[in-house]
Coordinates of N, CA and C and ligand atoms in Angstrom, one line a residue:
X1 N -0.8 -12.8 -4.3 CA -0.7 -11.3 -4.2 C -1.4 -10.8 -2.9
X2 N -0.7 -10.0 -2.2 CA -1.3 -9.4 -1.0 C -2.2 -8.2 -1.3
X3 N -3.2 -8.1 -0.5 CA -4.2 -7.0 -0.6 C -4.0 -6.0 0.6
X4 N -3.6 -4.8 0.3 CA -3.6 -3.8 1.4 C -4.7 -2.8 1.0
X5 N -5.2 -2.1 2.1 CA -6.2 -1.0 1.8 C -5.5 0.3 2.0
X6 N -5.7 1.2 1.1 CA -5.0 2.5 1.0 C -6.0 3.6 1.6
X7 N -6.0 3.7 2.9 CA -6.9 4.6 3.6 C -6.5 4.8 5.0
X8 N -6.9 5.9 5.6 CA -6.8 6.1 7.1 C -8.2 6.0 7.7
X9 N -9.2 5.7 6.9 CA -10.6 5.6 7.4 C -10.8 4.3 8.2
X10 N -11.1 4.5 9.5 CA -11.2 3.3 10.3 C -12.4 2.3 9.9
X11 N -13.5 2.9 9.5 CA -14.7 2.1 9.1 C -14.3 1.3 7.9
X12 N -13.6 1.9 6.9 CA -13.3 1.1 5.7 C -12.2 0.1 6.0
X13 N -11.3 0.4 6.9 CA -10.3 -0.6 7.3 C -11.0 -1.8 7.9
X14 N -12.0 -1.5 8.8 CA -12.8 -2.6 9.5 C -13.5 -3.4 8.5
X15 N -14.2 -2.8 7.5 CA -14.9 -3.5 6.5 C -14.1 -4.4 5.7
X16 N -12.9 -3.9 5.3 CA -12.0 -4.8 4.5 C -11.4 -6.0 5.4
X17 N -11.2 -5.7 6.6 CA -10.7 -6.7 7.6 C -11.8 -7.8 7.7
X18 N -13.0 -7.3 7.9 CA -14.1 -8.3 8.1 C -14.3 -9.2 6.9
X19 N -14.0 -8.6 5.7 CA -14.1 -9.4 4.5 C -13.2 -10.6 4.5
X20 N -12.1 -10.5 5.3 CA -11.2 -11.7 5.4 C -10.1 -11.7 4.4
X21 N -9.9 -10.6 3.6 CA -8.9 -10.7 2.6 C -7.8 -9.7 2.8
X22 N -7.8 -9.0 3.9 CA -6.8 -7.9 4.1 C -5.5 -8.3 4.7
X23 N -4.4 -7.9 4.0 CA -3.1 -8.2 4.5 C -2.3 -7.1 5.1
X24 N -2.9 -5.9 5.0 CA -2.2 -4.7 5.5 C -2.9 -3.4 5.1
X25 N -2.3 -2.3 5.6 CA -2.9 -1.0 5.4 C -1.8 0.0 5.0
X26 N -2.0 0.9 4.0 CA -1.1 2.0 3.8 C -1.8 3.3 4.0
X27 N -1.1 4.3 4.5 CA -1.6 5.6 4.7 C -0.6 6.6 4.1
X28 N -1.0 7.8 4.0 CA -0.1 8.9 3.7 C -0.6 10.2 4.3
X29 N 0.2 11.3 4.3 CA -0.3 12.5 5.0 C -1.6 13.0 4.5
X30 N -1.9 12.8 3.2 CA -3.1 13.3 2.6 C -4.3 12.5 3.1
X31 N -4.1 11.2 3.2 CA -5.2 10.3 3.7 C -5.5 10.6 5.2
X32 N -4.4 10.9 5.9 CA -4.6 11.2 7.4 C -5.4 12.5 7.5
X33 N -5.0 13.5 6.7 CA -5.6 14.8 6.8 C -7.1 14.7 6.4
X34 N -7.4 13.8 5.4 CA -8.8 13.6 5.0 C -9.7 13.2 6.1
X35 N -9.1 12.4 7.0 CA -9.9 11.9 8.2 C -9.9 12.9 9.3
X36 N -9.3 14.1 9.1 CA -9.3 15.2 10.1 C -8.3 14.9 11.2
X37 N -7.3 14.0 11.0 CA -6.3 13.7 12.0 C -5.2 14.8 12.0
X38 N -5.0 15.5 13.1 CA -3.9 16.5 13.1 C -3.3 16.5 14.5
X39 N -2.0 16.9 14.5 CA -1.3 17.0 15.8 C -0.6 15.6 16.0
X40 N 0.6 15.7 16.6 CA 1.5 14.5 16.7 C 0.8 13.4 17.5
X41 N 0.2 13.7 18.7 CA -0.4 12.7 19.5 C -1.6 12.0 18.8
X42 N -2.4 12.8 18.1 CA -3.6 12.2 17.4 C -3.1 11.3 16.3
X43 N -2.0 11.7 15.6 CA -1.5 10.9 14.5 C -1.0 9.6 15.0
X44 N -0.2 9.6 16.1 CA 0.4 8.4 16.7 C -0.8 7.5 17.2
X45 N -1.8 8.1 17.8 CA -2.9 7.3 18.3 C -3.7 6.6 17.2
X46 N -3.8 7.4 16.1 CA -4.6 6.8 15.0 C -3.8 5.6 14.4
X47 N -2.5 5.7 14.3 CA -1.8 4.5 13.8 C -1.9 3.3 14.8
X48 N -1.9 3.6 16.1 CA -2.1 2.5 17.0 C -3.5 1.9 16.9
X49 N -4.5 2.7 16.7 CA -5.9 2.1 16.5 C -5.9 1.3 15.2
X50 N -5.3 1.8 14.1 CA -5.3 1.0 12.9 C -4.6 -0.4 13.1
X51 N -3.5 -0.4 13.9 CA -2.8 -1.7 14.2 C -3.7 -2.6 15.0
X52 N -4.6 -2.0 15.8 CA -5.5 -2.9 16.6 C -6.6 -3.5 15.7
X53 N -7.0 -2.7 14.7 CA -8.1 -3.2 13.8 C -7.6 -4.2 12.8
X54 N -6.5 -3.9 12.2 CA -6.0 -4.8 11.1 C -4.7 -5.5 11.4
X55 N -4.7 -6.8 10.9 CA -3.4 -7.5 11.0 C -2.5 -7.2 9.9
X56 N -1.3 -7.5 10.0 CA -0.4 -7.3 8.8 C 0.3 -5.9 8.9
X57 N 1.1 -5.7 7.8 CA 1.9 -4.5 7.8 C 1.1 -3.2 7.6
X58 N 1.4 -2.2 8.5 CA 0.7 -0.9 8.4 C 1.7 0.2 8.1
X59 N 1.6 0.8 7.0 CA 2.6 1.8 6.6 C 2.2 3.2 7.2
X60 N 3.2 3.7 7.9 CA 3.0 5.1 8.5 C 4.1 6.0 8.0
X61 N 3.7 7.1 7.3 CA 4.6 7.9 6.6 C 5.3 9.0 7.5
X62 N 6.6 9.2 7.3 CA 7.2 10.3 8.0 C 6.8 11.6 7.3
X63 N 6.8 12.7 8.1 CA 6.3 14.0 7.6 C 7.5 14.8 7.3
X64 N 8.7 14.4 7.7 CA 9.9 15.2 7.5 C 10.6 14.8 6.2
X65 N 11.6 15.6 5.8 CA 12.3 15.3 4.6 C 13.8 15.4 4.7
X66 N 14.4 15.5 5.9 CA 15.8 15.5 6.1 C 16.2 14.1 6.8
X67 N 17.4 13.7 6.5 CA 17.8 12.3 7.0 C 17.6 12.3 8.5
X68 N 18.2 13.2 9.3 CA 18.1 13.2 10.7 C 16.7 13.2 11.2
X69 N 15.9 14.0 10.7 CA 14.5 14.1 11.1 C 13.7 12.8 10.8
X70 N 14.0 12.3 9.6 CA 13.3 11.0 9.2 C 13.6 9.9 10.1
X71 N 14.9 9.8 10.5 CA 15.4 8.7 11.4 C 14.6 8.9 12.7
X72 N 14.6 10.1 13.3 CA 14.0 10.3 14.6 C 12.5 10.0 14.5
X73 N 11.8 10.5 13.5 CA 10.4 10.3 13.3 C 10.1 8.8 13.0
X74 N 10.9 8.2 12.2 CA 10.7 6.8 11.8 C 10.9 5.8 13.0
X75 N 11.8 6.1 13.8 CA 12.1 5.3 15.0 C 10.9 5.4 16.0
X76 N 10.3 6.6 16.1 CA 9.2 6.8 16.9 C 8.0 6.1 16.4
X77 N 7.8 6.1 15.1 CA 6.7 5.4 14.5 C 6.8 3.9 14.6
X78 N 8.1 3.4 14.4 CA 8.3 1.9 14.5 C 8.1 1.4 15.9
X79 N 8.3 2.3 16.9 CA 8.2 1.8 18.3 C 6.7 1.7 18.7
X80 N 5.8 2.2 17.9 CA 4.4 2.2 18.2 C 3.8 0.8 18.3
X81 N 4.2 0.0 17.3 CA 3.7 -1.4 17.2 C 4.6 -2.2 16.3
X82 N 4.7 -3.5 16.5 CA 5.6 -4.3 15.7 C 5.2 -4.4 14.2
X83 N 3.9 -4.1 13.9 CA 3.5 -4.2 12.5 C 3.7 -2.9 11.7
X84 N 4.2 -1.8 12.4 CA 4.4 -0.6 11.6 C 5.6 -0.7 10.6
X85 N 5.3 -0.2 9.4 CA 6.3 -0.1 8.4 C 6.5 1.4 8.1
X86 N 7.8 1.8 8.2 CA 8.1 3.3 8.1 C 8.1 3.6 6.6
X87 N 7.2 4.6 6.3 CA 7.1 5.0 4.9 C 8.0 6.2 4.6
X88 N 8.9 6.1 3.6 CA 9.9 7.1 3.4 C 9.8 7.6 1.9
X89 N 9.9 8.9 1.7 CA 9.8 9.4 0.3 C 11.1 9.1 -0.5
X90 N 10.9 8.9 -1.8 CA 12.1 8.6 -2.7 C 12.8 9.9 -3.0
X91 N 13.7 10.3 -2.0 CA 14.6 11.4 -2.2 C 16.0 11.0 -1.7
X92 N 17.0 11.8 -1.9 CA 18.4 11.3 -1.6 C 18.5 11.0 -0.1
X93 N 18.0 11.9 0.8 CA 18.0 11.6 2.2 C 17.1 10.4 2.6
X94 N 16.1 10.2 1.8 CA 15.2 9.0 2.0 C 16.0 7.7 1.7
X95 N 16.8 7.7 0.7 CA 17.5 6.5 0.4 C 18.5 6.1 1.5
X96 N 19.1 7.2 2.1 CA 20.0 7.0 3.2 C 19.2 6.4 4.4
X97 N 18.0 7.0 4.6 CA 17.2 6.5 5.7 C 16.7 5.1 5.5
X98 N 16.4 4.7 4.3 CA 16.0 3.3 4.0 C 17.2 2.4 4.4
X99 N 18.4 2.7 4.1 CA 19.6 1.9 4.4 C 19.7 1.8 6.0
X100 N 19.5 3.0 6.6 CA 19.6 3.0 8.1 C 18.6 2.0 8.7
X101 N 17.3 2.1 8.3 CA 16.3 1.3 8.9 C 16.5 -0.2 8.5
X102 N 17.0 -0.4 7.3 CA 17.2 -1.8 6.8 C 18.3 -2.4 7.7
X103 N 19.3 -1.7 8.0 CA 20.4 -2.2 8.9 C 19.9 -2.5 10.3
X104 N 18.9 -1.8 10.7 CA 18.3 -2.0 12.1 C 17.2 -3.0 12.1
X105 N 16.9 -3.6 10.9 CA 15.8 -4.6 10.8 C 14.4 -4.0 11.0
X106 N 14.3 -2.7 10.7 CA 13.0 -2.0 10.7 C 12.4 -2.0 9.2
X107 N 11.2 -2.4 9.1 CA 10.6 -2.5 7.7 C 10.3 -1.1 7.2
X108 N 10.5 -1.0 5.8 CA 10.3 0.3 5.2 C 9.4 0.2 3.9
X109 N 8.8 1.3 3.6 CA 8.0 1.3 2.3 C 8.5 2.6 1.6
X110 N 9.2 2.5 0.5 CA 9.6 3.7 -0.2 C 8.5 4.2 -1.2
X111 N 8.1 5.4 -0.9 CA 6.9 5.9 -1.6 C 7.3 7.0 -2.6
X112 N 6.3 7.3 -3.5 CA 6.5 8.2 -4.6 C 7.5 7.7 -5.6
X113 N 7.3 6.5 -6.0 CA 8.2 5.9 -7.0 C 7.5 6.0 -8.4
X114 N 8.2 6.7 -9.3 CA 7.7 6.9 -10.6 C 8.6 6.4 -11.7
X115 N 9.7 5.8 -11.4 CA 10.6 5.3 -12.4 C 11.3 4.0 -11.9
X116 N 11.7 3.2 -12.9 CA 12.4 1.9 -12.5 C 13.7 2.2 -11.8
X117 N 14.4 3.3 -12.2 CA 15.6 3.7 -11.5 C 15.4 4.0 -10.0
X118 N 14.3 4.6 -9.7 CA 14.0 4.9 -8.3 C 13.8 3.6 -7.6
X119 N 13.1 2.7 -8.2 CA 12.8 1.4 -7.5 C 14.1 0.6 -7.3
X120 N 15.0 0.7 -8.3 CA 16.2 0.0 -8.1 C 17.1 0.5 -7.0
X121 N 17.1 1.8 -6.9 CA 17.9 2.5 -5.8 C 17.3 2.1 -4.4
X122 N 16.0 2.1 -4.3 CA 15.3 1.8 -3.1 C 15.6 0.3 -2.7
X123 N 15.6 -0.5 -3.7 CA 15.8 -2.0 -3.4 C 17.3 -2.1 -2.9
X124 N 18.2 -1.4 -3.6 CA 19.6 -1.5 -3.2 C 19.8 -1.0 -1.8
X125 N 19.0 -0.1 -1.4 CA 19.1 0.5 0.0 C 18.4 -0.4 1.0
X126 N 17.8 -1.5 0.5 CA 17.2 -2.5 1.4 C 15.7 -2.2 1.8
X127 N 15.0 -1.5 1.0 CA 13.6 -1.2 1.3 C 12.8 -2.5 1.3
X128 N 11.9 -2.6 2.2 CA 11.0 -3.8 2.3 C 10.0 -3.8 1.1
X129 N 9.5 -2.6 0.9 CA 8.5 -2.4 -0.2 C 8.9 -1.2 -1.0
X130 N 8.6 -1.2 -2.3 CA 8.6 0.1 -3.1 C 7.2 0.3 -3.6
X131 N 6.8 1.6 -3.6 CA 5.4 1.9 -4.0 C 5.4 2.7 -5.3
X132 N 5.3 2.1 -6.4 CA 5.1 2.8 -7.7 C 3.6 3.3 -7.8
X133 N 3.4 4.5 -8.2 CA 2.1 5.1 -8.2 C 1.5 5.0 -9.6
X134 N 0.7 4.0 -9.8 CA 0.1 3.7 -11.1 C -0.8 4.8 -11.6
X135 N -1.8 5.1 -10.8 CA -2.8 6.1 -11.2 C -2.3 7.4 -11.6
X136 N -1.3 7.9 -10.8 CA -0.8 9.2 -11.1 C 0.0 9.3 -12.4
X137 N 0.6 8.1 -12.8 CA 1.2 8.1 -14.1 C 0.2 8.1 -15.2
X138 N -0.9 7.2 -15.0 CA -2.0 7.2 -16.0 C -2.6 8.6 -16.1
X139 N -2.7 9.3 -15.0 CA -3.2 10.7 -15.1 C -2.5 11.6 -16.0
X140 N -1.2 11.4 -16.2 CA -0.4 12.2 -17.1 C -0.1 11.5 -18.4
X141 N -0.9 10.5 -18.8 CA -0.8 9.8 -20.1 C 0.5 9.0 -20.2
X142 N 1.0 8.5 -19.0 CA 2.1 7.5 -19.0 C 1.5 6.2 -18.5
X143 N 1.8 5.1 -19.2 CA 1.2 3.8 -18.8 C 1.9 3.3 -17.5
X144 N 1.1 3.5 -16.4 CA 1.7 3.1 -15.1 C 2.0 1.6 -15.0
X145 N 1.2 0.8 -15.8 CA 1.4 -0.7 -15.7 C 2.8 -1.1 -16.3
X146 N 3.3 -0.3 -17.3 CA 4.6 -0.5 -17.8 C 5.7 -0.5 -16.7
X147 N 5.5 0.5 -15.8 CA 6.5 0.6 -14.7 C 6.5 -0.6 -13.8
X148 N 5.3 -1.1 -13.5 CA 5.3 -2.4 -12.7 C 6.0 -3.5 -13.4
X149 N 5.8 -3.6 -14.7 CA 6.5 -4.7 -15.5 C 8.0 -4.5 -15.4
X150 N 8.5 -3.2 -15.6 CA 9.9 -3.0 -15.6 C 10.5 -3.3 -14.2
X151 N 9.8 -2.9 -13.2 CA 10.4 -3.2 -11.8 C 10.4 -4.7 -11.6
X152 N 9.3 -5.4 -12.0 CA 9.2 -6.9 -11.9 C 10.5 -7.5 -12.5
X153 N 10.8 -7.1 -13.7 CA 11.9 -7.7 -14.5 C 13.2 -7.5 -13.7
X154 N 13.4 -6.2 -13.3 CA 14.7 -5.9 -12.6 C 14.8 -6.6 -11.3
X155 N 13.7 -6.7 -10.5 CA 13.8 -7.3 -9.2 C 14.0 -8.9 -9.4
X156 N 13.4 -9.4 -10.4 CA 13.6 -10.9 -10.7 C 15.0 -11.1 -11.2
X157 N 15.6 -10.2 -12.0 CA 16.9 -10.4 -12.5 C 18.0 -10.6 -11.4
X158 N 17.7 -9.9 -10.3 CA 18.8 -9.8 -9.2 C 18.2 -10.4 -7.9
X159 N 17.1 -11.0 -8.0 CA 16.4 -11.7 -6.8 C 16.4 -10.7 -5.6
X160 N 16.0 -9.5 -5.8 CA 15.8 -8.6 -4.7 C 14.7 -9.1 -3.8
X161 N 14.8 -9.0 -2.5 CA 13.7 -9.3 -1.6 C 12.7 -8.3 -1.6
X162 N 13.0 -7.0 -2.0 CA 12.1 -5.9 -2.0 C 10.8 -6.3 -2.7
X163 N 9.6 -6.0 -2.1 CA 8.3 -6.3 -2.7 C 7.8 -5.1 -3.4
X164 N 7.2 -5.4 -4.6 CA 6.5 -4.3 -5.4 C 5.1 -4.1 -4.8
X165 N 4.9 -2.9 -4.3 CA 3.6 -2.6 -3.7 C 2.9 -1.6 -4.6
X166 N 2.1 -2.1 -5.5 CA 1.5 -1.2 -6.5 C 0.5 -0.3 -5.8
X167 N 0.7 1.1 -6.0 CA -0.1 2.1 -5.3 C -0.8 3.0 -6.3
X168 N -1.6 3.9 -5.7 CA -2.4 4.8 -6.5 C -3.3 4.1 -7.5
X169 N -4.0 3.1 -6.9 CA -4.9 2.2 -7.7 C -6.2 2.9 -7.8
X170 N -6.8 2.9 -9.0 CA -8.0 3.6 -9.3 C -9.1 2.8 -9.8
X171 N -8.9 1.5 -10.0 CA -9.9 0.7 -10.6 C -9.7 -0.8 -10.4
X172 N -10.7 -1.7 -10.5 CA -10.4 -3.1 -10.4 C -9.5 -3.6 -11.5
X173 N -9.6 -3.0 -12.6 CA -8.6 -3.4 -13.7 C -7.2 -3.2 -13.3
X174 N -6.9 -2.1 -12.6 CA -5.5 -2.0 -12.1 C -5.1 -3.2 -11.3
X175 N -6.0 -3.6 -10.4 CA -5.7 -4.7 -9.5 C -5.5 -6.0 -10.3
X176 N -6.4 -6.3 -11.3 CA -6.2 -7.5 -12.1 C -5.0 -7.5 -12.9
X177 N -4.6 -6.3 -13.5 CA -3.4 -6.2 -14.3 C -2.2 -6.4 -13.4
X178 N -2.2 -5.8 -12.2 CA -1.1 -6.0 -11.3 C -0.9 -7.5 -11.0
X179 N -2.0 -8.2 -10.8 CA -1.9 -9.6 -10.5 C -1.3 -10.4 -11.7
X180 N -1.7 -10.0 -12.9 CA -1.2 -10.7 -14.1 C 0.3 -10.4 -14.2
X181 N 0.8 -9.2 -13.9 CA 2.2 -8.9 -14.1 C 3.0 -9.5 -12.9
X182 N 2.4 -9.7 -11.8 CA 3.1 -10.3 -10.7 C 3.6 -9.3 -9.6
X183 N 2.8 -8.2 -9.4 CA 3.1 -7.3 -8.3 C 2.9 -8.1 -7.0
X184 N 3.7 -7.9 -6.0 CA 3.6 -8.6 -4.8 C 2.4 -8.2 -4.0
X185 N 2.1 -6.9 -4.0 CA 1.0 -6.3 -3.2 C 0.3 -5.3 -4.1
X186 N -1.0 -5.1 -3.9 CA -1.7 -3.9 -4.3 C -2.3 -3.2 -3.1
X187 N -2.1 -1.9 -3.1 CA -2.8 -1.2 -2.0 C -3.9 -0.3 -2.7
X188 N -5.1 -0.5 -2.3 CA -6.3 0.0 -3.1 C -7.3 0.6 -2.2
X189 N -8.1 1.6 -2.8 CA -9.2 2.1 -2.0 C -10.2 0.9 -1.9
X190 N -11.1 1.0 -0.9 CA -12.0 -0.1 -0.6 C -12.9 -0.3 -1.9
X191 N -13.3 0.8 -2.5 CA -14.3 0.7 -3.6 C -13.7 -0.2 -4.8
X192 N -12.5 -0.1 -5.1 CA -11.9 -0.9 -6.2 C -11.8 -2.4 -5.7
X193 N -11.6 -2.7 -4.5 CA -11.6 -4.0 -4.0 C -13.0 -4.6 -4.1
X194 N -14.0 -3.8 -3.7 CA -15.4 -4.3 -3.7 C -15.9 -4.5 -5.1
X195 N -15.4 -3.6 -6.0 CA -15.8 -3.7 -7.4 C -15.4 -5.0 -8.1
X196 N -14.3 -5.7 -7.5 CA -13.9 -7.0 -8.0 C -15.0 -8.0 -7.9
X197 N -15.9 -7.8 -6.9 CA -17.0 -8.7 -6.6 C -18.0 -8.8 -7.7
X198 N -18.2 -7.7 -8.4 CA -19.4 -7.5 -9.3 C -19.3 -8.2 -10.6
X199 N -20.4 -8.8 -10.9 CA -20.7 -9.3 -12.3 C -22.2 -9.4 -12.5
X200 N -22.7 -8.9 -13.6 CA -24.2 -8.9 -13.8 C -24.7 -10.4 -13.9
X201 N -23.9 -11.3 -14.5 CA -24.3 -12.7 -14.6 C -24.4 -13.4 -13.2
X202 N -23.5 -12.9 -12.3 CA -23.6 -13.5 -10.9 C -24.9 -13.0 -10.3
X203 N -25.3 -11.7 -10.5 CA -26.5 -11.2 -9.9 C -27.8 -11.8 -10.5
X204 N -27.8 -11.9 -11.9 CA -29.0 -12.5 -12.5 C -29.1 -14.0 -12.2
X205 N -27.9 -14.7 -12.1 CA -27.8 -16.1 -11.8 C -28.3 -16.4 -10.4
X206 N -27.9 -15.6 -9.5 CA -28.3 -15.8 -8.1 C -29.8 -15.5 -7.9
X207 N -30.3 -14.4 -8.6 CA -31.8 -14.1 -8.6 C -32.6 -15.3 -9.0
X208 N -32.1 -16.0 -10.1 CA -32.8 -17.2 -10.6 C -32.7 -18.3 -9.6
X209 N -31.6 -18.5 -9.0 CA -31.4 -19.6 -8.0 C -32.3 -19.4 -6.8
X210 N -32.4 -18.1 -6.4 CA -33.3 -17.8 -5.2 C -34.7 -18.0 -5.6
X211 N -35.1 -17.6 -6.8 CA -36.5 -17.8 -7.2 C -36.8 -19.3 -7.3
X212 N -35.9 -20.1 -7.9 CA -36.2 -21.5 -8.0 C -36.1 -22.2 -6.7
X213 N -35.3 -21.7 -5.7 CA -35.2 -22.3 -4.4 C -36.6 -22.2 -3.7
X214 N -37.3 -21.1 -4.0 CA -38.6 -20.9 -3.3 C -39.6 -21.9 -3.8
X215 N -39.5 -22.4 -5.1 CA -40.4 -23.4 -5.6 C -40.2 -24.7 -4.9
X216 N -39.1 -24.9 -4.2 CA -38.8 -26.2 -3.5 C -39.3 -26.2 -2.0
X217 N -39.8 -25.0 -1.6 CA -40.2 -24.9 -0.2 C -41.3 -25.9 0.2
Ligands
LIG1 O1 -0.8 5.9 -0.7 C1 -0.2 6.3 -1.9 C2 -1.0 6.3 -3.1 O2 -1.8 5.1 -3.2 C3 -1.9 7.5 -3.4 O3 -2.8 7.3 -4.3 O4 -4.9 8.1 -5.4 O5 -3.5 9.7 -4.2 O6 -2.7 8.8 -6.3 P1 -3.5 8.5 -5.1

């Protein structure tokens, strides 16, 4: 399973990259705004900087919602760096845009996926990734993990190349359950990745080893 980090924060991207487990980065307009990035030039420069820090696929989301505008914007984003993946919303014009970019060999990530039908449509249109939002489904009392399972079954039935990129991750348990189901990728905040490290028995065990090691000095 690939690990992406879901942030536009450069320090957090560096920290995950330094850990040696990072396979890519996802961003969205809300995450970019959170970092105070605004204006076209600043946005494009920020994506270029992310590509310099992290190896692997870097999702850059279009801000427009019509086919023509998404094509123009997506081509501009894709030209920034070979690792850029154009992130497209799951709307009718978005499906058409996915097909356009797929035909051109440009990687895409279809975002805001909340149903298996949406994932199926995006895969049919040739999306490289689909991003089902687990946490936001859990937030409204719908089990997000069921959606990952449904999409896994459908993609396996027809051997779609499209990868399941589990998004809106809120906890290390989300990551573990995605791995059990067979999501191809999880994109997570740094905190949930780092929380995978933690176990009290590791801490107490290490404290004992360190104490005993001192006796051997
Ligand atoms: O990047 C898309 C997704 O991961 C957003 O997550 O936490 O805003 O629901 P969240």
